[in-house]
Coordinates of C-alpha atoms in Angstrom, one line a residue:
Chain A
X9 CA -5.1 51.3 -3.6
X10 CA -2.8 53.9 -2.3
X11 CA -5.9 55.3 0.2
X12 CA -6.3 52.0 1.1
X13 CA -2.6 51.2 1.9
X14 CA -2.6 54.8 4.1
X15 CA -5.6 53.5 6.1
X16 CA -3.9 50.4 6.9
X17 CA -1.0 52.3 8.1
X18 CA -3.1 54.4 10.4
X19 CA -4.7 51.3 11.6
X20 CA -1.5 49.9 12.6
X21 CA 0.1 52.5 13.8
X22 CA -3.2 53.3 16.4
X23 CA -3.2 50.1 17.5
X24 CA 0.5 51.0 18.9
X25 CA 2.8 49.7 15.7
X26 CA 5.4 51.9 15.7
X27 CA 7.1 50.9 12.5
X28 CA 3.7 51.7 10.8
X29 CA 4.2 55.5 11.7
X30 CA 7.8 55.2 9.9
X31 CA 6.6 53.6 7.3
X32 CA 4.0 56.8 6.9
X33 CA 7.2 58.9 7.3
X34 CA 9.2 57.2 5.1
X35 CA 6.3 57.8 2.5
X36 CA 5.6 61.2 2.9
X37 CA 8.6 63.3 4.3
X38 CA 9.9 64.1 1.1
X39 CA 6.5 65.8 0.4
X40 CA 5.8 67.4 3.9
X41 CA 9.7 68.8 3.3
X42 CA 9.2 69.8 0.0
X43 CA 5.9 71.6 0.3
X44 CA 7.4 73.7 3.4
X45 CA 10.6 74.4 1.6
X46 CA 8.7 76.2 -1.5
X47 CA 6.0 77.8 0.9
X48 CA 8.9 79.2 3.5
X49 CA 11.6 79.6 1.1
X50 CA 14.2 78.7 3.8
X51 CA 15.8 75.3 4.3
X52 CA 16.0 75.1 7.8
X53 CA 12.4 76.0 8.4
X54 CA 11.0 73.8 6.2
X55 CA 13.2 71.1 8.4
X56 CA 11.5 72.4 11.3
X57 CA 8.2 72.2 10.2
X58 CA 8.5 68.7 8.6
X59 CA 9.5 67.6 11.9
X60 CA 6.7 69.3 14.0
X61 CA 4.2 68.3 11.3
X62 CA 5.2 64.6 11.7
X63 CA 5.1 64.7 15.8
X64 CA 2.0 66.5 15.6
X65 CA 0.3 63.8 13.2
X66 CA 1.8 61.1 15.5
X67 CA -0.2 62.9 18.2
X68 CA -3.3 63.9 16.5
X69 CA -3.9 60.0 14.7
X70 CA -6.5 58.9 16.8
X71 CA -8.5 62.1 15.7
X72 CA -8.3 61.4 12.2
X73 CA -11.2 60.8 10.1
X74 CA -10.5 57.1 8.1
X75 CA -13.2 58.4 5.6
X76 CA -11.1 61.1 4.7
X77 CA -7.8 60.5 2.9
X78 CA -4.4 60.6 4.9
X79 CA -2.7 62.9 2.4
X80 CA -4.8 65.5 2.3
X81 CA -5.3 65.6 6.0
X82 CA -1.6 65.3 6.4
X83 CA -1.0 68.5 3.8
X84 CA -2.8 70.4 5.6
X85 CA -1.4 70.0 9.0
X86 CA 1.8 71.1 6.8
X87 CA -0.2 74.3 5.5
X88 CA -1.6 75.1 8.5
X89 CA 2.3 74.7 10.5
X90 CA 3.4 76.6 7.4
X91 CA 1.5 79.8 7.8
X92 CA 2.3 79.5 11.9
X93 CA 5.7 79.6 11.1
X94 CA 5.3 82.5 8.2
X95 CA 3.4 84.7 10.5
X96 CA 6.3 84.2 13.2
X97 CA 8.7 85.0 11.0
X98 CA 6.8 88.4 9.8
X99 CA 8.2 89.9 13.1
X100 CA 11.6 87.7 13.6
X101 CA 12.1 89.2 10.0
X102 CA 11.7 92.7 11.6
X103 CA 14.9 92.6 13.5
X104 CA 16.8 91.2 11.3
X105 CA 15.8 94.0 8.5
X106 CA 19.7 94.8 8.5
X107 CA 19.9 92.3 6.4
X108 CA 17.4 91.8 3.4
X109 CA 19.2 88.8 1.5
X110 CA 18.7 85.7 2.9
X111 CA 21.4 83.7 3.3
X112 CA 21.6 80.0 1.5
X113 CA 23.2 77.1 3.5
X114 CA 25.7 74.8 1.5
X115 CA 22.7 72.6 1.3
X116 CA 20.2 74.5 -0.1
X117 CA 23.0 75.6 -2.8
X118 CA 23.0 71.9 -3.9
X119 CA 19.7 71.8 -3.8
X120 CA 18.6 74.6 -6.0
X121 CA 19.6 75.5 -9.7
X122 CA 19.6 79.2 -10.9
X123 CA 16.0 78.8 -12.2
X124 CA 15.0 77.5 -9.5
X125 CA 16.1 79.7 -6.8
X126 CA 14.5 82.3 -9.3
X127 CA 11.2 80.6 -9.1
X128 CA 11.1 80.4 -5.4
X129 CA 11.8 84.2 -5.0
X130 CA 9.4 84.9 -7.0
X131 CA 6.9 82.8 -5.5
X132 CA 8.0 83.9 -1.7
X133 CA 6.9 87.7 -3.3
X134 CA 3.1 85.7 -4.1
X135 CA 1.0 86.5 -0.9
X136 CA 0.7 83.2 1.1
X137 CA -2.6 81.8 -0.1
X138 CA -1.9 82.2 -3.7
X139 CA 1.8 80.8 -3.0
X140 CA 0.1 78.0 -1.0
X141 CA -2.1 76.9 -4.0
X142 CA 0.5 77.4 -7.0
X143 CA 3.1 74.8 -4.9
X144 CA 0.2 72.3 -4.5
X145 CA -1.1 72.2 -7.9
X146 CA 2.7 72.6 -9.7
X147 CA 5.1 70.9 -7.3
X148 CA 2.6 68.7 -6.2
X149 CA 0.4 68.2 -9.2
X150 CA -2.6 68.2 -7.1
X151 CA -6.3 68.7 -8.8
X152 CA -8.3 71.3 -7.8
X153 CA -10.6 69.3 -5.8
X154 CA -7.7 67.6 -3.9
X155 CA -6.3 71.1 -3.1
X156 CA -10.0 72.5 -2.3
X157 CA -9.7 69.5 0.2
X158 CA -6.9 70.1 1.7
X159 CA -7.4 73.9 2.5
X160 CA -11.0 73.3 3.5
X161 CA -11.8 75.9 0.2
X162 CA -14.5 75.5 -2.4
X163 CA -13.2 74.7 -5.8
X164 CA -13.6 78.1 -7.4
X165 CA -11.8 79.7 -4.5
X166 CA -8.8 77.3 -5.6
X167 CA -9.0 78.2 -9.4
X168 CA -9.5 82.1 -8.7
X169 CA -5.9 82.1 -6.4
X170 CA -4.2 80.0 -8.6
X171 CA -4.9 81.8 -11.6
X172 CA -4.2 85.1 -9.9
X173 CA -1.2 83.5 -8.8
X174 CA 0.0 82.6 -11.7
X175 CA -0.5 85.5 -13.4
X176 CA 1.5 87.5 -10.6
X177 CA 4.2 84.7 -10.9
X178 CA 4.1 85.5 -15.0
X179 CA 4.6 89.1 -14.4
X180 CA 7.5 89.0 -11.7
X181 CA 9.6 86.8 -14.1
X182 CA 9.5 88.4 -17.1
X183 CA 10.1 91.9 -14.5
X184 CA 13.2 90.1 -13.8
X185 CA 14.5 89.0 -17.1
X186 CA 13.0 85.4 -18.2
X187 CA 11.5 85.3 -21.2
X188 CA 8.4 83.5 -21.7
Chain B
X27 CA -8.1 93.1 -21.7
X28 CA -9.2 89.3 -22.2
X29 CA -12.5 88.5 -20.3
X30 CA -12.7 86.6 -17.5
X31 CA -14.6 83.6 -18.7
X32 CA -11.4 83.3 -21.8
X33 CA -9.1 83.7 -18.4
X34 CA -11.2 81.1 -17.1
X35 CA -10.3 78.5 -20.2
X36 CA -6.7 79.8 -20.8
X37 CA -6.4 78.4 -17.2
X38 CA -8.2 75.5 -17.2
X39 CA -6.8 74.5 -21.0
X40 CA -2.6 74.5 -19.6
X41 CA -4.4 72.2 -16.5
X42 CA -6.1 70.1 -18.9
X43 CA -9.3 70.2 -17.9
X44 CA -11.2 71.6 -20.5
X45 CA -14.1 69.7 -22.3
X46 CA -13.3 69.3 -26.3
X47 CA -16.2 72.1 -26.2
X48 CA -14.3 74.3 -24.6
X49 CA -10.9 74.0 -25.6
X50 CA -13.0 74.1 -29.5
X51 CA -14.4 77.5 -27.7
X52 CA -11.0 78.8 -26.8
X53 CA -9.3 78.0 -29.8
X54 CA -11.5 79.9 -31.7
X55 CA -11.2 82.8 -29.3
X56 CA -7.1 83.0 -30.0
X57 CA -7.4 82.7 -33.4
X58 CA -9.0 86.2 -33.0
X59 CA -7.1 87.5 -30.5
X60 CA -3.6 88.5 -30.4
X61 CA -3.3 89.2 -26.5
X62 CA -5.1 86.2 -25.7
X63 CA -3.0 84.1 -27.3
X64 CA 0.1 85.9 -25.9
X65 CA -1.3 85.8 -22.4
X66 CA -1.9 81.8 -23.0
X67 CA 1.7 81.4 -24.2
X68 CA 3.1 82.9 -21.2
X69 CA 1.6 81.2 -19.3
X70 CA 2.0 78.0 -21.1
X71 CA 5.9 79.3 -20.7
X72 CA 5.4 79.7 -16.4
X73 CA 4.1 76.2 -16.1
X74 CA 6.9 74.7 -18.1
X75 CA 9.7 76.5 -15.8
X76 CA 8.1 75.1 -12.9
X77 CA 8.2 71.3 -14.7
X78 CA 12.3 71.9 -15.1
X79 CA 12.2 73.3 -11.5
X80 CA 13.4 70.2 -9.5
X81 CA 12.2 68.4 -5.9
X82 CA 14.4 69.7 -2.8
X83 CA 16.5 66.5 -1.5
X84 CA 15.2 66.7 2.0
X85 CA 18.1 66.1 4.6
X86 CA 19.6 62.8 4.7
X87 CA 18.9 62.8 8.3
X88 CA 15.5 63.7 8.5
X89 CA 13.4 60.5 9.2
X90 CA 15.7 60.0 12.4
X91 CA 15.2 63.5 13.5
X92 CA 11.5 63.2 13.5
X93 CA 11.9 59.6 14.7
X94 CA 13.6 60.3 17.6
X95 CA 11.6 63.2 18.6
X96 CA 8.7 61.1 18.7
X97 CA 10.5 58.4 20.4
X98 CA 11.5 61.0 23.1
X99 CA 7.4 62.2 23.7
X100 CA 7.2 58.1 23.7
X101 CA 9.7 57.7 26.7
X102 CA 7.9 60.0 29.3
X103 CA 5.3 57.9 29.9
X104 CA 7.1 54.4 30.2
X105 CA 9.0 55.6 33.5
X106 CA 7.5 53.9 36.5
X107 CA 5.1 56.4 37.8
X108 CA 5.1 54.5 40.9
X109 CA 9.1 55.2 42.0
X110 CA 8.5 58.9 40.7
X111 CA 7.6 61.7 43.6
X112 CA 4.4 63.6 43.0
X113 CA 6.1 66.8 41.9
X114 CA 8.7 64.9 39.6
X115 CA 5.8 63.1 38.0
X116 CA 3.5 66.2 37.6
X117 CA 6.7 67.9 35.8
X118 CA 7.2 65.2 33.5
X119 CA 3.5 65.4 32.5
X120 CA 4.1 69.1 31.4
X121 CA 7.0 68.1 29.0
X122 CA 6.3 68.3 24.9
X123 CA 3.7 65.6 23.9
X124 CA 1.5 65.4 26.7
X125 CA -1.9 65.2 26.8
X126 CA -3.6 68.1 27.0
X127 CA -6.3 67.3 29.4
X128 CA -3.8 66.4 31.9
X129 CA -2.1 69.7 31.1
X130 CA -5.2 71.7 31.9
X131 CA -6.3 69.6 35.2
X132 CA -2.8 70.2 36.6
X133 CA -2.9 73.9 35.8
X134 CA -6.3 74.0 37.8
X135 CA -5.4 72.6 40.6
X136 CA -1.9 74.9 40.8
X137 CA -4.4 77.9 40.3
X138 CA -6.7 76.4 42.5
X139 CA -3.5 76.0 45.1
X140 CA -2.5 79.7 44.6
X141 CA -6.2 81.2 45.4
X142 CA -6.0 79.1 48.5
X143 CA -2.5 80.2 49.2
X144 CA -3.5 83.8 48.9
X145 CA -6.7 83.4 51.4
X146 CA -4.7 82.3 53.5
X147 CA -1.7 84.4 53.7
X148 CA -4.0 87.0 54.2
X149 CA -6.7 86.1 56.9
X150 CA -3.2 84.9 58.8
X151 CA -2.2 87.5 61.6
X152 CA 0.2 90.1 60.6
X153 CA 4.1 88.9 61.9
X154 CA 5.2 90.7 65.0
X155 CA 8.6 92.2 65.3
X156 CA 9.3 89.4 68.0
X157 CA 7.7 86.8 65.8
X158 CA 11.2 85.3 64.3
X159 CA 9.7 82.2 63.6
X160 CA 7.5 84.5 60.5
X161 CA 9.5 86.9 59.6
X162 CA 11.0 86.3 55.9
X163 CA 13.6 88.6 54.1
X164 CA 15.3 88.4 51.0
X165 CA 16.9 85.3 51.8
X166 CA 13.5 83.1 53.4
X167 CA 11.2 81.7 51.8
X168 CA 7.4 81.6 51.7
X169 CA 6.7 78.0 52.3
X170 CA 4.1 75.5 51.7
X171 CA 3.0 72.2 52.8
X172 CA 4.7 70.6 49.8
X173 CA 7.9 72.8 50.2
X174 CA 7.2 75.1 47.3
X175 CA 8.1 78.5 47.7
X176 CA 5.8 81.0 45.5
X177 CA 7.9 84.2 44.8
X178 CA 5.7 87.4 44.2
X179 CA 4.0 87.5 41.0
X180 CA 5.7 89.7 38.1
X181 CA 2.8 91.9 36.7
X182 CA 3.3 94.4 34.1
X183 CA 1.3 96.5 32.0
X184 CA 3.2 97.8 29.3
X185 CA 2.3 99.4 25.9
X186 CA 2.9 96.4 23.8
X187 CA 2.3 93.7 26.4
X188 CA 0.7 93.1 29.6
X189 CA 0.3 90.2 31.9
X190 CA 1.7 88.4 34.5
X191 CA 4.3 85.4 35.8
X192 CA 4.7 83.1 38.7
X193 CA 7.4 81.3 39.5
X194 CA 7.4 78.5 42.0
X195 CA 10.7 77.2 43.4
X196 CA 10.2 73.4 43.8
X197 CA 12.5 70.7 44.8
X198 CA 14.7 70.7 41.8
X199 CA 12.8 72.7 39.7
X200 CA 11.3 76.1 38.6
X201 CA 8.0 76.2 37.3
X202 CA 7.0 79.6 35.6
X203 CA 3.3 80.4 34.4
X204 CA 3.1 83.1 32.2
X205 CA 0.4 85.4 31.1
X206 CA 0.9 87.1 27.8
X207 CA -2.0 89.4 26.1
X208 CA 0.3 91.5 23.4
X209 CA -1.1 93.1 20.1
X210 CA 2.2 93.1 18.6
X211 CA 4.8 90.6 18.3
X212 CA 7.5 90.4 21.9
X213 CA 9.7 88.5 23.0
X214 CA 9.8 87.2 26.3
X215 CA 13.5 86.1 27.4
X216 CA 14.4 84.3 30.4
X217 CA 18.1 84.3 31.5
X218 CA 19.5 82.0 34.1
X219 CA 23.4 80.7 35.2
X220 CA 24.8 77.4 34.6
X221 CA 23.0 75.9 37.5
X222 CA 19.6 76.2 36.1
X223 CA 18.3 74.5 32.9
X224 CA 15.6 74.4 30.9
X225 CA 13.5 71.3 31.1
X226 CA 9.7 71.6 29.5
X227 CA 7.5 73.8 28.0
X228 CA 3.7 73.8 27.5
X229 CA 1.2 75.7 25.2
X230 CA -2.3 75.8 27.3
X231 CA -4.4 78.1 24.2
X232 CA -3.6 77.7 20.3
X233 CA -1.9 81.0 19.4
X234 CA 0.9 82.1 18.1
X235 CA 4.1 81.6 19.4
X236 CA 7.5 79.9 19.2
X237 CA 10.5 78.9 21.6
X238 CA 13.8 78.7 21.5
X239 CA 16.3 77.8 24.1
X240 CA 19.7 78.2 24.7
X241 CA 22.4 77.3 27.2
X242 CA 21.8 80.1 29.0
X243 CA 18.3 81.1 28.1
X244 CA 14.8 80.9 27.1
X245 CA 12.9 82.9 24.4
X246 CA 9.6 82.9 24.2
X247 CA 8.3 84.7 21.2
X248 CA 4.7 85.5 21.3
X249 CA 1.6 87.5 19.9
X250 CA -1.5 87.4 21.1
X251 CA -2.9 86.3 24.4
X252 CA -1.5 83.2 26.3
X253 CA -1.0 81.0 28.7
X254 CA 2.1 79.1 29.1
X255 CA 3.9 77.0 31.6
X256 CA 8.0 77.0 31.3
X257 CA 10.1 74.6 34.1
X258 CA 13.7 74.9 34.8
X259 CA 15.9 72.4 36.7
X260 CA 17.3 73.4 39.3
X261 CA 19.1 72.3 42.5
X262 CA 19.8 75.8 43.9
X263 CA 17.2 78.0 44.4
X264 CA 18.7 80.1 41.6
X265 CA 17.3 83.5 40.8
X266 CA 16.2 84.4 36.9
X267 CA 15.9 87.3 35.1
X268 CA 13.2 88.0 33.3
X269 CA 13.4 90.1 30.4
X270 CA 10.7 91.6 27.7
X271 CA 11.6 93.0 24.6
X272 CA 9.1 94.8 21.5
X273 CA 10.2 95.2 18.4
X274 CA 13.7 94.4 19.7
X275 CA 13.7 97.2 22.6
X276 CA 14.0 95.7 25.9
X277 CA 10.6 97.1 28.0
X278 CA 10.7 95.5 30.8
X279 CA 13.2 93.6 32.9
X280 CA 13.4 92.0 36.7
X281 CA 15.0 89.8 38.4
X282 CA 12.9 86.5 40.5
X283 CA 14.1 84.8 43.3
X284 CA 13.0 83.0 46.3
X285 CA 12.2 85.1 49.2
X286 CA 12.1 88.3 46.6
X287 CA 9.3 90.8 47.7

């Protein structure tokens, strides 16, 4: 039901319905923000990236494939602006090496509970494509035939990183304190 | 040291998707073994942290952000191309959210417009001393039929970068094409005065790269090789420095303006 409901969306919004395309926002930019907060670790990126990964959808809909589902082609426009933005930041980080603590906006404060702030600097330490499959599957409870979808990976490739992964994740927490 | 196929099942057992054979299978196995059964605990333990771990309120203004962006790409089209001036209308076709086959077609035909320019310039007759009429300085400008005036290419060859960048002063507007082929990450900034702004940018290859822009200024970061077409309004010929930095030491630096040599 939910596919289909997408695919109608899409429809509309090709054939030039504008509210359509906010109705797919509306749907999914919670998501889309959520997936690029826990992958980028930074509030205002993962703004940025929810933004481009909406404009770049909006210009990219006639290319998409109504056999496929909308979600998982939508994710991974996300992952793919993601890692864009993560390799950018690799050398913006460079200059800024004065100062190794990133700084949390007001927002983000709110936003974020003392576990949770743990988990995500632990998970920003996971390499990208282990961090990119332990957010789908746990934040996004994703199988792993939706996730192999999404990141155009075979099944096992999606078990073997998320159970490296986790088992990286396991060891930084209990290296900084949490028992499990 | 637990073997990989009891790895396997510890995994697949905390996602719940074990057959009753194998989660029979694994059971048996902890029953025997201490470290396995730790190992599964912990990791019982991980996946329950991230269940208390909450959802990130996006910001409140979010949807309108993205709305509005899209509404902006939207607009560009919807002005009457008719009442628009062939150079106003090619500039607008450059701006975020065009398509890209017009993108490429329009950077043909500029390149195509340069090679020519070049031919000519050079089977033309060298300027005599009492030519006035061809003489051009620092303050003249090399003009076209449309009125552009091309200012020298920038070329540079540097360690960490090389390429090249044109600048064409239009009416009302500077359009730069730049060249970048870098193995390591640089930043190309472009400094102006208030008269000058920054009015479009286009990508022409997938690559790596990102833009920011400021009252003053333009940053292009970049790795990799590109091609990339920056315009700037303005009304008064103004001059713009170009600046290159690596690894946040500046490398290379000059100044463009019409009539510059």
């Amino acid at each position: 039901m939910e596919k289909e409901s997408d695919i109608t969306l899409v429809k509309r919004c090709s054939a030039g319905d504008k509210r359509a395309f906010e109705a797919l926002v509306g749907k999914y930019e919670k998501a889309i923000f959520n997936i690029a907060f826990r992958v980028m670790n930074d509030y205002e990126d993962a703004m940025d990236i929810t933004q481009s990964v909406f404009i770049k959808t909006y210009e990219r809909l006639q290319t998409f494939d109504q056999s496929r589902k909308f979600f998982s082609w939508l994710y991974r426009i996300a992952i793919n602006e993601a890692l864009n933005y993560s390799k950018m930041k690799k050398f913006t980080e460079k200059i800024d090496s004065d100062f190794p603590e990133r700084r949390i906006n007001p927002e983000e404060r709110c936003a974020q509970s003392e576990l949770s702030e743990h988990v995500q600097q632990a998970l920003k330490a996971l390499k990208f494509d282990y961090r990119v499959v332990v957010v789908l599957k746990h934040f996004h409870d994703l199988s792993y035939k939706e996730i192999s979808e999404i990141l155009d990976i075979p099944v096992k490739t999606v078990k073997s990183r998320l159970f490296t992964g986790r088992q990286l994740l396991k060891g930084m927490l209990i290296e900084r304190g949490h028992a499990l | 040291m637990i073997p990989d196929k009891y790895i396997e099942l510890i995994n697949q057992e905390i996602d719940g998707v074990n057959s009753p054979k194998e989660s029979l299978e694994l059971k048996q196995y902890l029953e025997k073994n201490p470290e396995g059964k730790r190992c599964y605990e912990e990791l019982r333990e991980l996946c329950g942290v991230f269940r208390e771990v909450k959802e990130v309120a996006a910001p409140p203004n979010l949807r309108e952000l993205i709305l509005s962006a899209i509404s902006r790409q939207d607009a560009i089209p919807d002005v009457d191309e008719g009442r628009r001036g062939f150079i106003a209308s090619a500039l607008a076709g450059f701006r975020f959210g065009f398509k890209k086959k017009y993108a490429y077609i329009f950077a043909a035909g500029l390149i195509a417009g340069i090679v020519l320019f070049t031919v000519l310039s050079r089977i033309a007759p060298p300027p005599t001393p009492d030519d006035l009429e061809k003489l051009y300085g620092t303050i003249s400008l090399e003009k076209s039929a449309m009125g552009v005036a091309t200012v020298v290419p920038v070329d540079f060859e540097l360690a960490s970068v090389s390429g090249s960048a044109r600048f064409r002063y239009m009416t009302g507007a500077i359009m730069t094409e730049l060249n970048l082929s870098s193995e390591a990450p640089i930043e190309v900034v472009f400094e102006y005065d208030e008269k000058v702004s920054f009015d479009g940018f286009r990508a022409l290859d997938k690559g790596i790269y990102d833009i920011r822009v400021a009252e003053n200024s333009a940053e292009l970061s970049h790795l990799g090789d590109g091609n990339f077409l920056l315009i700037f309004k303005d009304g008064f010929q103004s001059p713009i420095m170009m600046k290159i930095f690596s690894e946040g030491d500046l490398v290379f630096e000059e100044s463009v303006y019409p009539g510059r040599k």
